[in-house]
Amino acid sequence: ETGVTQTPRHLVMGMTNKKSLKCEQHLGHNAMYWYKQSAKKPLELMFVYSLEERVENNSVPSRFSPECPNSSHLFLHLHTLQPEDSALYLCASSQGLQGQPYEQYFGPGTRLTVT
Amino acid sequence: AQSVAQPEDQVNVAEGNPLTVKCTYSVSGNPYLFWYVQYPNRGLQFLLKYITGDNLVKGSYGFEAEFNKSQTSFHLKKPSALVSDSALYFCAVRRISSGSARQLTFGSGTQLTVLP
């Protein structure tokens, strides 16, 4: 799991807080992803970045704001979250050439609890 | 639109017995199909993928999966289960299209428990 790292691993925040999740990939990939994983539900794709440009935003509320300053780093800025946003947030990366079946490599996730 | 169904939330199997984790998919056109495994407090790990060609795909840790186009299935199998195989397994599909984004659609997961 050293290929994709995420910090922090656990985060508890109040609804009025602002926090950020960080993801870093050491694989030389050029596509990065944010997913939300809730119990008993399929993974929900939130954002996709390719070559630092956002290429997909799956109707995610504006209280989630992604940032990709370079191809190795991805952030998810959080503000005024709701309790239903509590979940495991997973970052992934892939070589990401369009149309090619590259597998994604996942980080360990950040367990977020909104109180 | 594309979708994945994993009809079993939970699969229990005795150690040493063969295991199967089921997956069916729906996609327009031909699919890329993937299996991932998630151990507790870890991210997903790639196991194997089907792109084209041989319908039987071999992957990591002795797992294999069989692509069946007529049944739109991609079941994960292993001839002899280990206790250490106990984990959450996800099937995923992506439509083959030069215009598609890199979006994978995941199933809801199947918890595999291998009993000693």
JSON list of C-alpha atoms in Angstrom, two decimals:
[
{"chain": "A", "resi": 1, "resn": "GLU", "atom": "CA", "xyz": [0.00, 0.00, 0.00]},
{"chain": "A", "resi": 2, "resn": "THR", "atom": "CA", "xyz": [2.94, 2.37, -0.11]},
{"chain": "A", "resi": 3, "resn": "GLY", "atom": "CA", "xyz": [2.03, 3.13, -3.74]},
{"chain": "A", "resi": 4, "resn": "VAL", "atom": "CA", "xyz": [-0.89, 5.36, -2.72]},
{"chain": "A", "resi": 5, "resn": "THR", "atom": "CA", "xyz": [-0.90, 7.01, 0.68]},
{"chain": "A", "resi": 6, "resn": "GLN", "atom": "CA", "xyz": [-3.67, 8.91, 2.42]},
{"chain": "A", "resi": 7, "resn": "THR", "atom": "CA", "xyz": [-3.65, 11.17, 5.45]},
{"chain": "A", "resi": 8, "resn": "PRO", "atom": "CA", "xyz": [-5.11, 11.31, 7.94]},
{"chain": "A", "resi": 9, "resn": "ARG", "atom": "CA", "xyz": [-6.30, 7.74, 8.38]},
{"chain": "A", "resi": 10, "resn": "HIS", "atom": "CA", "xyz": [-9.02, 8.81, 10.78]},
{"chain": "A", "resi": 11, "resn": "LEU", "atom": "CA", "xyz": [-10.79, 12.14, 11.12]},
{"chain": "A", "resi": 12, "resn": "VAL", "atom": "CA", "xyz": [-13.56, 13.31, 13.39]},
{"chain": "A", "resi": 13, "resn": "MET", "atom": "CA", "xyz": [-15.00, 16.71, 12.63]},
{"chain": "A", "resi": 14, "resn": "GLY", "atom": "CA", "xyz": [-17.93, 18.82, 13.57]},
{"chain": "A", "resi": 15, "resn": "MET", "atom": "CA", "xyz": [-20.40, 20.08, 11.02]},
{"chain": "A", "resi": 16, "resn": "THR", "atom": "CA", "xyz": [-18.97, 23.58, 11.11]},
{"chain": "A", "resi": 17, "resn": "ASN", "atom": "CA", "xyz": [-15.33, 22.57, 10.72]},
{"chain": "A", "resi": 18, "resn": "LYS", "atom": "CA", "xyz": [-13.11, 22.80, 7.67]},
{"chain": "A", "resi": 19, "resn": "LYS", "atom": "CA", "xyz": [-10.64, 20.02, 7.04]},
{"chain": "A", "resi": 20, "resn": "SER", "atom": "CA", "xyz": [-8.74, 18.50, 4.14]},
{"chain": "A", "resi": 21, "resn": "LEU", "atom": "CA", "xyz": [-7.90, 14.96, 3.11]},
{"chain": "A", "resi": 22, "resn": "LYS", "atom": "CA", "xyz": [-4.63, 14.34, 1.35]},
{"chain": "A", "resi": 23, "resn": "CYS", "atom": "CA", "xyz": [-3.65, 11.67, -1.14]},
{"chain": "A", "resi": 24, "resn": "GLU", "atom": "CA", "xyz": [-0.26, 11.04, -2.70]},
{"chain": "A", "resi": 25, "resn": "GLN", "atom": "CA", "xyz": [0.65, 8.48, -5.31]},
{"chain": "A", "resi": 26, "resn": "HIS", "atom": "CA", "xyz": [4.18, 7.25, -5.93]},
{"chain": "A", "resi": 27, "resn": "LEU", "atom": "CA", "xyz": [3.43, 5.20, -9.04]},
{"chain": "A", "resi": 28, "resn": "GLY", "atom": "CA", "xyz": [3.94, 7.71, -11.80]},
{"chain": "A", "resi": 29, "resn": "HIS", "atom": "CA", "xyz": [0.26, 7.62, -12.72]},
{"chain": "A", "resi": 30, "resn": "ASN", "atom": "CA", "xyz": [-1.54, 10.51, -14.37]},
{"chain": "A", "resi": 31, "resn": "ALA", "atom": "CA", "xyz": [-5.12, 9.91, -13.25]},
{"chain": "A", "resi": 32, "resn": "MET", "atom": "CA", "xyz": [-6.43, 10.19, -9.71]},
{"chain": "A", "resi": 33, "resn": "TYR", "atom": "CA", "xyz": [-9.82, 9.54, -8.16]},
{"chain": "A", "resi": 34, "resn": "TRP", "atom": "CA", "xyz": [-11.85, 10.16, -5.02]},
{"chain": "A", "resi": 35, "resn": "TYR", "atom": "CA", "xyz": [-14.40, 7.56, -3.94]},
{"chain": "A", "resi": 36, "resn": "LYS", "atom": "CA", "xyz": [-16.83, 7.42, -1.05]},
{"chain": "A", "resi": 37, "resn": "GLN", "atom": "CA", "xyz": [-17.40, 4.03, 0.55]},
{"chain": "A", "resi": 38, "resn": "SER", "atom": "CA", "xyz": [-20.40, 3.55, 2.81]},
{"chain": "A", "resi": 39, "resn": "ALA", "atom": "CA", "xyz": [-21.36, 0.28, 4.43]},
{"chain": "A", "resi": 40, "resn": "LYS", "atom": "CA", "xyz": [-23.35, -2.14, 2.25]},
{"chain": "A", "resi": 41, "resn": "LYS", "atom": "CA", "xyz": [-23.26, 0.24, -0.72]},
{"chain": "A", "resi": 42, "resn": "PRO", "atom": "CA", "xyz": [-21.25, 0.26, -3.93]},
{"chain": "A", "resi": 43, "resn": "LEU", "atom": "CA", "xyz": [-18.30, 2.57, -4.09]},
{"chain": "A", "resi": 44, "resn": "GLU", "atom": "CA", "xyz": [-19.40, 6.01, -5.22]},
{"chain": "A", "resi": 45, "resn": "LEU", "atom": "CA", "xyz": [-17.07, 7.78, -7.61]},
{"chain": "A", "resi": 46, "resn": "MET", "atom": "CA", "xyz": [-16.83, 11.44, -6.61]},
{"chain": "A", "resi": 47, "resn": "PHE", "atom": "CA", "xyz": [-14.15, 13.04, -8.77]},
{"chain": "A", "resi": 48, "resn": "VAL", "atom": "CA", "xyz": [-11.67, 12.07, -11.47]},
{"chain": "A", "resi": 49, "resn": "TYR", "atom": "CA", "xyz": [-8.58, 14.04, -12.39]},
{"chain": "A", "resi": 50, "resn": "SER", "atom": "CA", "xyz": [-6.44, 13.39, -15.42]},
{"chain": "A", "resi": 51, "resn": "LEU", "atom": "CA", "xyz": [-3.20, 15.32, -15.85]},
{"chain": "A", "resi": 52, "resn": "GLU", "atom": "CA", "xyz": [-4.36, 17.65, -13.09]},
{"chain": "A", "resi": 53, "resn": "GLU", "atom": "CA", "xyz": [-7.58, 18.51, -14.88]},
{"chain": "A", "resi": 54, "resn": "ARG", "atom": "CA", "xyz": [-10.92, 17.49, -13.42]},
{"chain": "A", "resi": 55, "resn": "VAL", "atom": "CA", "xyz": [-12.63, 15.28, -15.95]},
{"chain": "A", "resi": 56, "resn": "GLU", "atom": "CA", "xyz": [-15.51, 13.98, -13.90]},
{"chain": "A", "resi": 57, "resn": "ASN", "atom": "CA", "xyz": [-17.66, 15.30, -11.08]},
{"chain": "A", "resi": 58, "resn": "ASN", "atom": "CA", "xyz": [-20.48, 12.98, -10.21]},
{"chain": "A", "resi": 59, "resn": "SER", "atom": "CA", "xyz": [-23.01, 15.40, -8.76]},
{"chain": "A", "resi": 60, "resn": "VAL", "atom": "CA", "xyz": [-21.12, 15.77, -5.53]},
{"chain": "A", "resi": 61, "resn": "PRO", "atom": "CA", "xyz": [-22.37, 18.46, -3.12]},
{"chain": "A", "resi": 62, "resn": "SER", "atom": "CA", "xyz": [-20.32, 21.63, -3.09]},
{"chain": "A", "resi": 63, "resn": "ARG", "atom": "CA", "xyz": [-19.29, 21.03, 0.51]},
{"chain": "A", "resi": 64, "resn": "PHE", "atom": "CA", "xyz": [-16.72, 18.66, -1.05]},
{"chain": "A", "resi": 65, "resn": "SER", "atom": "CA", "xyz": [-14.07, 20.51, -3.03]},
{"chain": "A", "resi": 66, "resn": "PRO", "atom": "CA", "xyz": [-11.24, 18.64, -4.76]},
{"chain": "A", "resi": 67, "resn": "GLU", "atom": "CA", "xyz": [-7.84, 20.00, -5.66]},
{"chain": "A", "resi": 68, "resn": "CYS", "atom": "CA", "xyz": [-5.12, 18.43, -7.78]},
{"chain": "A", "resi": 69, "resn": "PRO", "atom": "CA", "xyz": [-2.00, 20.61, -7.77]},
{"chain": "A", "resi": 70, "resn": "ASN", "atom": "CA", "xyz": [0.10, 18.05, -9.65]},
{"chain": "A", "resi": 71, "resn": "SER", "atom": "CA", "xyz": [-0.19, 14.51, -10.92]},
{"chain": "A", "resi": 72, "resn": "SER", "atom": "CA", "xyz": [1.08, 13.04, -7.64]},
{"chain": "A", "resi": 73, "resn": "HIS", "atom": "CA", "xyz": [-1.16, 14.85, -5.16]},
{"chain": "A", "resi": 74, "resn": "LEU", "atom": "CA", "xyz": [-4.88, 15.06, -4.66]},
{"chain": "A", "resi": 75, "resn": "PHE", "atom": "CA", "xyz": [-6.79, 16.83, -1.92]},
{"chain": "A", "resi": 76, "resn": "LEU", "atom": "CA", "xyz": [-10.39, 16.79, -0.81]},
{"chain": "A", "resi": 77, "resn": "HIS", "atom": "CA", "xyz": [-11.39, 19.92, 1.07]},
{"chain": "A", "resi": 78, "resn": "LEU", "atom": "CA", "xyz": [-14.32, 19.51, 3.40]},
{"chain": "A", "resi": 79, "resn": "HIS", "atom": "CA", "xyz": [-16.57, 22.17, 4.93]},
{"chain": "A", "resi": 80, "resn": "THR", "atom": "CA", "xyz": [-19.96, 22.25, 6.64]},
{"chain": "A", "resi": 81, "resn": "LEU", "atom": "CA", "xyz": [-20.40, 18.51, 6.28]},
{"chain": "A", "resi": 82, "resn": "GLN", "atom": "CA", "xyz": [-23.46, 16.55, 7.34]},
{"chain": "A", "resi": 83, "resn": "PRO", "atom": "CA", "xyz": [-23.58, 13.40, 9.48]},
{"chain": "A", "resi": 84, "resn": "GLU", "atom": "CA", "xyz": [-24.50, 11.36, 6.39]},
{"chain": "A", "resi": 85, "resn": "ASP", "atom": "CA", "xyz": [-21.12, 12.26, 4.94]},
{"chain": "A", "resi": 86, "resn": "SER", "atom": "CA", "xyz": [-19.50, 9.95, 7.47]},
{"chain": "A", "resi": 87, "resn": "ALA", "atom": "CA", "xyz": [-17.82, 7.23, 5.42]},
{"chain": "A", "resi": 88, "resn": "LEU", "atom": "CA", "xyz": [-14.51, 5.84, 4.25]},
{"chain": "A", "resi": 89, "resn": "TYR", "atom": "CA", "xyz": [-12.99, 8.10, 1.60]},
{"chain": "A", "resi": 90, "resn": "LEU", "atom": "CA", "xyz": [-10.72, 6.30, -0.79]},
{"chain": "A", "resi": 91, "resn": "CYS", "atom": "CA", "xyz": [-8.20, 7.76, -3.16]},
{"chain": "A", "resi": 92, "resn": "ALA", "atom": "CA", "xyz": [-7.02, 5.82, -6.22]},
{"chain": "A", "resi": 93, "resn": "SER", "atom": "CA", "xyz": [-4.72, 6.32, -9.16]},
{"chain": "A", "resi": 94, "resn": "SER", "atom": "CA", "xyz": [-4.19, 4.74, -12.55]},
{"chain": "A", "resi": 95, "resn": "GLN", "atom": "CA", "xyz": [-2.12, 5.22, -15.66]},
{"chain": "A", "resi": 96, "resn": "GLY", "atom": "CA", "xyz": [-5.33, 6.58, -17.03]},
{"chain": "A", "resi": 97, "resn": "LEU", "atom": "CA", "xyz": [-5.00, 6.66, -20.76]},
{"chain": "A", "resi": 98, "resn": "GLN", "atom": "CA", "xyz": [-8.48, 7.12, -22.07]},
{"chain": "A", "resi": 99, "resn": "GLY", "atom": "CA", "xyz": [-10.09, 3.91, -23.22]},
{"chain": "A", "resi": 100, "resn": "GLN", "atom": "CA", "xyz": [-7.35, 1.68, -21.83]},
{"chain": "A", "resi": 101, "resn": "PRO", "atom": "CA", "xyz": [-8.27, -0.89, -19.16]},
{"chain": "A", "resi": 102, "resn": "TYR", "atom": "CA", "xyz": [-5.75, 0.17, -16.57]},
{"chain": "A", "resi": 103, "resn": "GLU", "atom": "CA", "xyz": [-6.53, -1.01, -13.09]},
{"chain": "A", "resi": 104, "resn": "GLN", "atom": "CA", "xyz": [-6.77, 1.46, -10.26]},
{"chain": "A", "resi": 105, "resn": "TYR", "atom": "CA", "xyz": [-4.53, 1.39, -7.23]},
{"chain": "A", "resi": 106, "resn": "PHE", "atom": "CA", "xyz": [-6.18, 2.43, -3.98]},
{"chain": "A", "resi": 107, "resn": "GLY", "atom": "CA", "xyz": [-4.95, 4.05, -0.84]},
{"chain": "A", "resi": 108, "resn": "PRO", "atom": "CA", "xyz": [-5.96, 2.77, 2.60]},
{"chain": "A", "resi": 109, "resn": "GLY", "atom": "CA", "xyz": [-8.64, 5.41, 2.98]},
{"chain": "A", "resi": 110, "resn": "THR", "atom": "CA", "xyz": [-9.60, 8.07, 5.51]},
{"chain": "A", "resi": 111, "resn": "ARG", "atom": "CA", "xyz": [-12.33, 7.08, 7.94]},
{"chain": "A", "resi": 112, "resn": "LEU", "atom": "CA", "xyz": [-14.37, 10.26, 8.37]},
{"chain": "A", "resi": 113, "resn": "THR", "atom": "CA", "xyz": [-16.85, 10.76, 11.17]},
{"chain": "A", "resi": 114, "resn": "VAL", "atom": "CA", "xyz": [-19.00, 13.89, 11.17]},
{"chain": "A", "resi": 115, "resn": "THR", "atom": "CA", "xyz": [-20.49, 14.74, 14.54]},
{"chain": "B", "resi": 1, "resn": "ALA", "atom": "CA", "xyz": [-25.49, 3.08, -18.34]},
{"chain": "B", "resi": 2, "resn": "GLN", "atom": "CA", "xyz": [-23.57, 0.27, -16.72]},
{"chain": "B", "resi": 3, "resn": "SER", "atom": "CA", "xyz": [-24.22, -1.69, -13.56]},
{"chain": "B", "resi": 4, "resn": "VAL", "atom": "CA", "xyz": [-22.89, -4.57, -11.53]},
{"chain": "B", "resi": 5, "resn": "ALA", "atom": "CA", "xyz": [-24.77, -6.98, -9.30]},
{"chain": "B", "resi": 6, "resn": "GLN", "atom": "CA", "xyz": [-23.23, -9.10, -6.61]},
{"chain": "B", "resi": 7, "resn": "PRO", "atom": "CA", "xyz": [-26.21, -11.15, -5.51]},
{"chain": "B", "resi": 8, "resn": "GLU", "atom": "CA", "xyz": [-24.69, -12.46, -2.29]},
{"chain": "B", "resi": 9, "resn": "ASP", "atom": "CA", "xyz": [-23.82, -10.12, 0.57]},
{"chain": "B", "resi": 10, "resn": "GLN", "atom": "CA", "xyz": [-22.11, -12.97, 2.41]},
{"chain": "B", "resi": 11, "resn": "VAL", "atom": "CA", "xyz": [-20.43, -16.20, 1.31]},
{"chain": "B", "resi": 12, "resn": "ASN", "atom": "CA", "xyz": [-19.17, -18.76, 3.80]},
{"chain": "B", "resi": 13, "resn": "VAL", "atom": "CA", "xyz": [-16.92, -21.63, 2.78]},
{"chain": "B", "resi": 14, "resn": "ALA", "atom": "CA", "xyz": [-14.81, -24.15, 4.64]},
{"chain": "B", "resi": 15, "resn": "GLU", "atom": "CA", "xyz": [-11.05, -23.97, 4.32]},
{"chain": "B", "resi": 16, "resn": "GLY", "atom": "CA", "xyz": [-9.81, -26.19, 1.53]},
{"chain": "B", "resi": 17, "resn": "ASN", "atom": "CA", "xyz": [-13.10, -26.13, -0.34]},
{"chain": "B", "resi": 18, "resn": "PRO", "atom": "CA", "xyz": [-13.57, -24.34, -3.65]},
{"chain": "B", "resi": 19, "resn": "LEU", "atom": "CA", "xyz": [-15.08, -20.90, -3.49]},
{"chain": "B", "resi": 20, "resn": "THR", "atom": "CA", "xyz": [-17.16, -18.85, -5.91]},
{"chain": "B", "resi": 21, "resn": "VAL", "atom": "CA", "xyz": [-18.14, -15.20, -5.59]},
{"chain": "B", "resi": 22, "resn": "LYS", "atom": "CA", "xyz": [-20.78, -14.24, -8.12]},
{"chain": "B", "resi": 23, "resn": "CYS", "atom": "CA", "xyz": [-20.95, -11.16, -10.31]},
{"chain": "B", "resi": 24, "resn": "THR", "atom": "CA", "xyz": [-23.24, -10.19, -13.15]},
{"chain": "B", "resi": 25, "resn": "TYR", "atom": "CA", "xyz": [-23.01, -7.01, -15.14]},
{"chain": "B", "resi": 26, "resn": "SER", "atom": "CA", "xyz": [-24.96, -4.84, -17.52]},
{"chain": "B", "resi": 27, "resn": "VAL", "atom": "CA", "xyz": [-23.22, -2.64, -20.05]},
{"chain": "B", "resi": 28, "resn": "SER", "atom": "CA", "xyz": [-23.81, -1.50, -23.59]},
{"chain": "B", "resi": 29, "resn": "GLY", "atom": "CA", "xyz": [-21.16, -2.99, -25.82]},
{"chain": "B", "resi": 30, "resn": "ASN", "atom": "CA", "xyz": [-18.20, -5.00, -24.64]},
{"chain": "B", "resi": 31, "resn": "PRO", "atom": "CA", "xyz": [-16.94, -4.70, -21.08]},
{"chain": "B", "resi": 32, "resn": "TYR", "atom": "CA", "xyz": [-13.75, -4.51, -19.17]},
{"chain": "B", "resi": 33, "resn": "LEU", "atom": "CA", "xyz": [-14.29, -6.45, -15.93]},
{"chain": "B", "resi": 34, "resn": "PHE", "atom": "CA", "xyz": [-12.32, -6.33, -12.71]},
{"chain": "B", "resi": 35, "resn": "TRP", "atom": "CA", "xyz": [-12.17, -7.94, -9.30]},
{"chain": "B", "resi": 36, "resn": "TYR", "atom": "CA", "xyz": [-10.82, -6.18, -6.25]},
{"chain": "B", "resi": 37, "resn": "VAL", "atom": "CA", "xyz": [-10.39, -7.36, -2.66]},
{"chain": "B", "resi": 38, "resn": "GLN", "atom": "CA", "xyz": [-10.53, -5.27, 0.49]},
{"chain": "B", "resi": 39, "resn": "TYR", "atom": "CA", "xyz": [-9.08, -6.43, 3.78]},
{"chain": "B", "resi": 40, "resn": "PRO", "atom": "CA", "xyz": [-10.18, -4.74, 7.02]},
{"chain": "B", "resi": 41, "resn": "ASN", "atom": "CA", "xyz": [-8.92, -1.16, 7.39]},
{"chain": "B", "resi": 42, "resn": "ARG", "atom": "CA", "xyz": [-7.28, -1.31, 3.98]},
{"chain": "B", "resi": 43, "resn": "GLY", "atom": "CA", "xyz": [-7.99, 0.06, 0.55]},
{"chain": "B", "resi": 44, "resn": "LEU", "atom": "CA", "xyz": [-9.03, -2.07, -2.39]},
{"chain": "B", "resi": 45, "resn": "GLN", "atom": "CA", "xyz": [-6.42, -4.27, -4.01]},
{"chain": "B", "resi": 46, "resn": "PHE", "atom": "CA", "xyz": [-6.58, -5.31, -7.64]},
{"chain": "B", "resi": 47, "resn": "LEU", "atom": "CA", "xyz": [-6.95, -9.07, -8.18]},
{"chain": "B", "resi": 48, "resn": "LEU", "atom": "CA", "xyz": [-7.54, -9.59, -11.89]},
{"chain": "B", "resi": 49, "resn": "LYS", "atom": "CA", "xyz": [-9.19, -8.21, -14.99]},
{"chain": "B", "resi": 50, "resn": "TYR", "atom": "CA", "xyz": [-10.79, -9.37, -18.21]},
{"chain": "B", "resi": 51, "resn": "ILE", "atom": "CA", "xyz": [-10.04, -7.40, -21.34]},
{"chain": "B", "resi": 52, "resn": "THR", "atom": "CA", "xyz": [-10.47, -9.75, -24.25]},
{"chain": "B", "resi": 53, "resn": "GLY", "atom": "CA", "xyz": [-9.50, -13.22, -25.39]},
{"chain": "B", "resi": 54, "resn": "ASP", "atom": "CA", "xyz": [-9.47, -16.24, -23.11]},
{"chain": "B", "resi": 55, "resn": "ASN", "atom": "CA", "xyz": [-12.59, -16.33, -20.98]},
{"chain": "B", "resi": 56, "resn": "LEU", "atom": "CA", "xyz": [-10.68, -17.71, -17.98]},
{"chain": "B", "resi": 57, "resn": "VAL", "atom": "CA", "xyz": [-8.55, -15.07, -16.35]},
{"chain": "B", "resi": 58, "resn": "LYS", "atom": "CA", "xyz": [-5.95, -15.88, -13.71]},
{"chain": "B", "resi": 59, "resn": "GLY", "atom": "CA", "xyz": [-4.99, -13.36, -11.07]},
{"chain": "B", "resi": 60, "resn": "SER", "atom": "CA", "xyz": [-3.26, -12.87, -7.76]},
{"chain": "B", "resi": 61, "resn": "TYR", "atom": "CA", "xyz": [-3.28, -15.27, -4.78]},
{"chain": "B", "resi": 62, "resn": "GLY", "atom": "CA", "xyz": [-4.56, -18.19, -6.87]},
{"chain": "B", "resi": 63, "resn": "PHE", "atom": "CA", "xyz": [-7.82, -16.52, -7.85]},
{"chain": "B", "resi": 64, "resn": "GLU", "atom": "CA", "xyz": [-9.35, -16.82, -11.28]},
{"chain": "B", "resi": 65, "resn": "ALA", "atom": "CA", "xyz": [-12.50, -15.58, -12.93]},
{"chain": "B", "resi": 66, "resn": "GLU", "atom": "CA", "xyz": [-14.58, -16.80, -15.82]},
{"chain": "B", "resi": 67, "resn": "PHE", "atom": "CA", "xyz": [-16.13, -14.39, -18.29]},
{"chain": "B", "resi": 68, "resn": "ASN", "atom": "CA", "xyz": [-19.42, -15.61, -19.71]},
{"chain": "B", "resi": 69, "resn": "LYS", "atom": "CA", "xyz": [-20.80, -13.24, -22.29]},
{"chain": "B", "resi": 70, "resn": "SER", "atom": "CA", "xyz": [-24.11, -15.00, -22.80]},
{"chain": "B", "resi": 71, "resn": "GLN", "atom": "CA", "xyz": [-24.85, -14.92, -19.09]},
{"chain": "B", "resi": 72, "resn": "THR", "atom": "CA", "xyz": [-23.18, -11.52, -18.59]},
{"chain": "B", "resi": 73, "resn": "SER", "atom": "CA", "xyz": [-21.32, -12.95, -15.64]},
{"chain": "B", "resi": 74, "resn": "PHE", "atom": "CA", "xyz": [-17.78, -12.75, -14.29]},
{"chain": "B", "resi": 75, "resn": "HIS", "atom": "CA", "xyz": [-17.65, -15.05, -11.28]},
{"chain": "B", "resi": 76, "resn": "LEU", "atom": "CA", "xyz": [-14.56, -15.17, -9.09]},
{"chain": "B", "resi": 77, "resn": "LYS", "atom": "CA", "xyz": [-13.26, -18.60, -8.18]},
{"chain": "B", "resi": 78, "resn": "LYS", "atom": "CA", "xyz": [-10.52, -20.33, -6.26]},
{"chain": "B", "resi": 79, "resn": "PRO", "atom": "CA", "xyz": [-10.00, -24.10, -6.15]},
{"chain": "B", "resi": 80, "resn": "SER", "atom": "CA", "xyz": [-9.03, -24.26, -2.48]},
{"chain": "B", "resi": 81, "resn": "ALA", "atom": "CA", "xyz": [-9.96, -21.50, -0.03]},
{"chain": "B", "resi": 82, "resn": "LEU", "atom": "CA", "xyz": [-7.67, -20.24, 2.72]},
{"chain": "B", "resi": 83, "resn": "VAL", "atom": "CA", "xyz": [-8.68, -18.57, 5.97]},
{"chain": "B", "resi": 84, "resn": "SER", "atom": "CA", "xyz": [-6.59, -15.61, 4.84]},
{"chain": "B", "resi": 85, "resn": "ASP", "atom": "CA", "xyz": [-8.89, -15.17, 1.83]},
{"chain": "B", "resi": 86, "resn": "SER", "atom": "CA", "xyz": [-11.57, -13.85, 4.18]},
{"chain": "B", "resi": 87, "resn": "ALA", "atom": "CA", "xyz": [-12.25, -10.31, 2.99]},
{"chain": "B", "resi": 88, "resn": "LEU", "atom": "CA", "xyz": [-14.67, -8.10, 1.09]},
{"chain": "B", "resi": 89, "resn": "TYR", "atom": "CA", "xyz": [-14.69, -8.68, -2.66]},
{"chain": "B", "resi": 90, "resn": "PHE", "atom": "CA", "xyz": [-15.82, -6.17, -5.27]},
{"chain": "B", "resi": 91, "resn": "CYS", "atom": "CA", "xyz": [-16.62, -6.72, -8.92]},
{"chain": "B", "resi": 92, "resn": "ALA", "atom": "CA", "xyz": [-16.40, -3.74, -11.29]},
{"chain": "B", "resi": 93, "resn": "VAL", "atom": "CA", "xyz": [-17.21, -3.06, -14.92]},
{"chain": "B", "resi": 94, "resn": "ARG", "atom": "CA", "xyz": [-16.22, -0.45, -17.46]},
{"chain": "B", "resi": 95, "resn": "ARG", "atom": "CA", "xyz": [-17.51, -0.01, -20.96]},
{"chain": "B", "resi": 96, "resn": "ILE", "atom": "CA", "xyz": [-14.97, -0.31, -23.74]},
{"chain": "B", "resi": 97, "resn": "SER", "atom": "CA", "xyz": [-15.14, 2.95, -25.61]},
{"chain": "B", "resi": 98, "resn": "SER", "atom": "CA", "xyz": [-12.51, 5.38, -26.75]},
{"chain": "B", "resi": 99, "resn": "GLY", "atom": "CA", "xyz": [-14.80, 8.15, -25.68]},
{"chain": "B", "resi": 100, "resn": "SER", "atom": "CA", "xyz": [-15.46, 6.86, -22.18]},
{"chain": "B", "resi": 101, "resn": "ALA", "atom": "CA", "xyz": [-13.99, 8.29, -19.08]},
{"chain": "B", "resi": 102, "resn": "ARG", "atom": "CA", "xyz": [-12.16, 6.09, -16.66]},
{"chain": "B", "resi": 103, "resn": "GLN", "atom": "CA", "xyz": [-15.23, 5.41, -14.62]},
{"chain": "B", "resi": 104, "resn": "LEU", "atom": "CA", "xyz": [-15.54, 2.02, -13.03]},
{"chain": "B", "resi": 105, "resn": "THR", "atom": "CA", "xyz": [-18.92, 0.92, -11.74]},
{"chain": "B", "resi": 106, "resn": "PHE", "atom": "CA", "xyz": [-18.56, -1.23, -8.65]},
{"chain": "B", "resi": 107, "resn": "GLY", "atom": "CA", "xyz": [-20.86, -3.78, -7.11]},
{"chain": "B", "resi": 108, "resn": "SER", "atom": "CA", "xyz": [-21.89, -3.52, -3.48]},
{"chain": "B", "resi": 109, "resn": "GLY", "atom": "CA", "xyz": [-19.40, -6.15, -2.40]},
{"chain": "B", "resi": 110, "resn": "THR", "atom": "CA", "xyz": [-19.50, -9.72, -1.09]},
{"chain": "B", "resi": 111, "resn": "GLN", "atom": "CA", "xyz": [-18.08, -10.59, 2.31]},
{"chain": "B", "resi": 112, "resn": "LEU", "atom": "CA", "xyz": [-16.23, -13.89, 2.03]},
{"chain": "B", "resi": 113, "resn": "THR", "atom": "CA", "xyz": [-15.61, -15.81, 5.23]},
{"chain": "B", "resi": 114, "resn": "VAL", "atom": "CA", "xyz": [-13.45, -18.91, 5.10]},
{"chain": "B", "resi": 115, "resn": "LEU", "atom": "CA", "xyz": [-14.02, -21.10, 8.12]},
{"chain": "B", "resi": 116, "resn": "PRO", "atom": "CA", "xyz": [-11.12, -23.12, 9.56]}
]
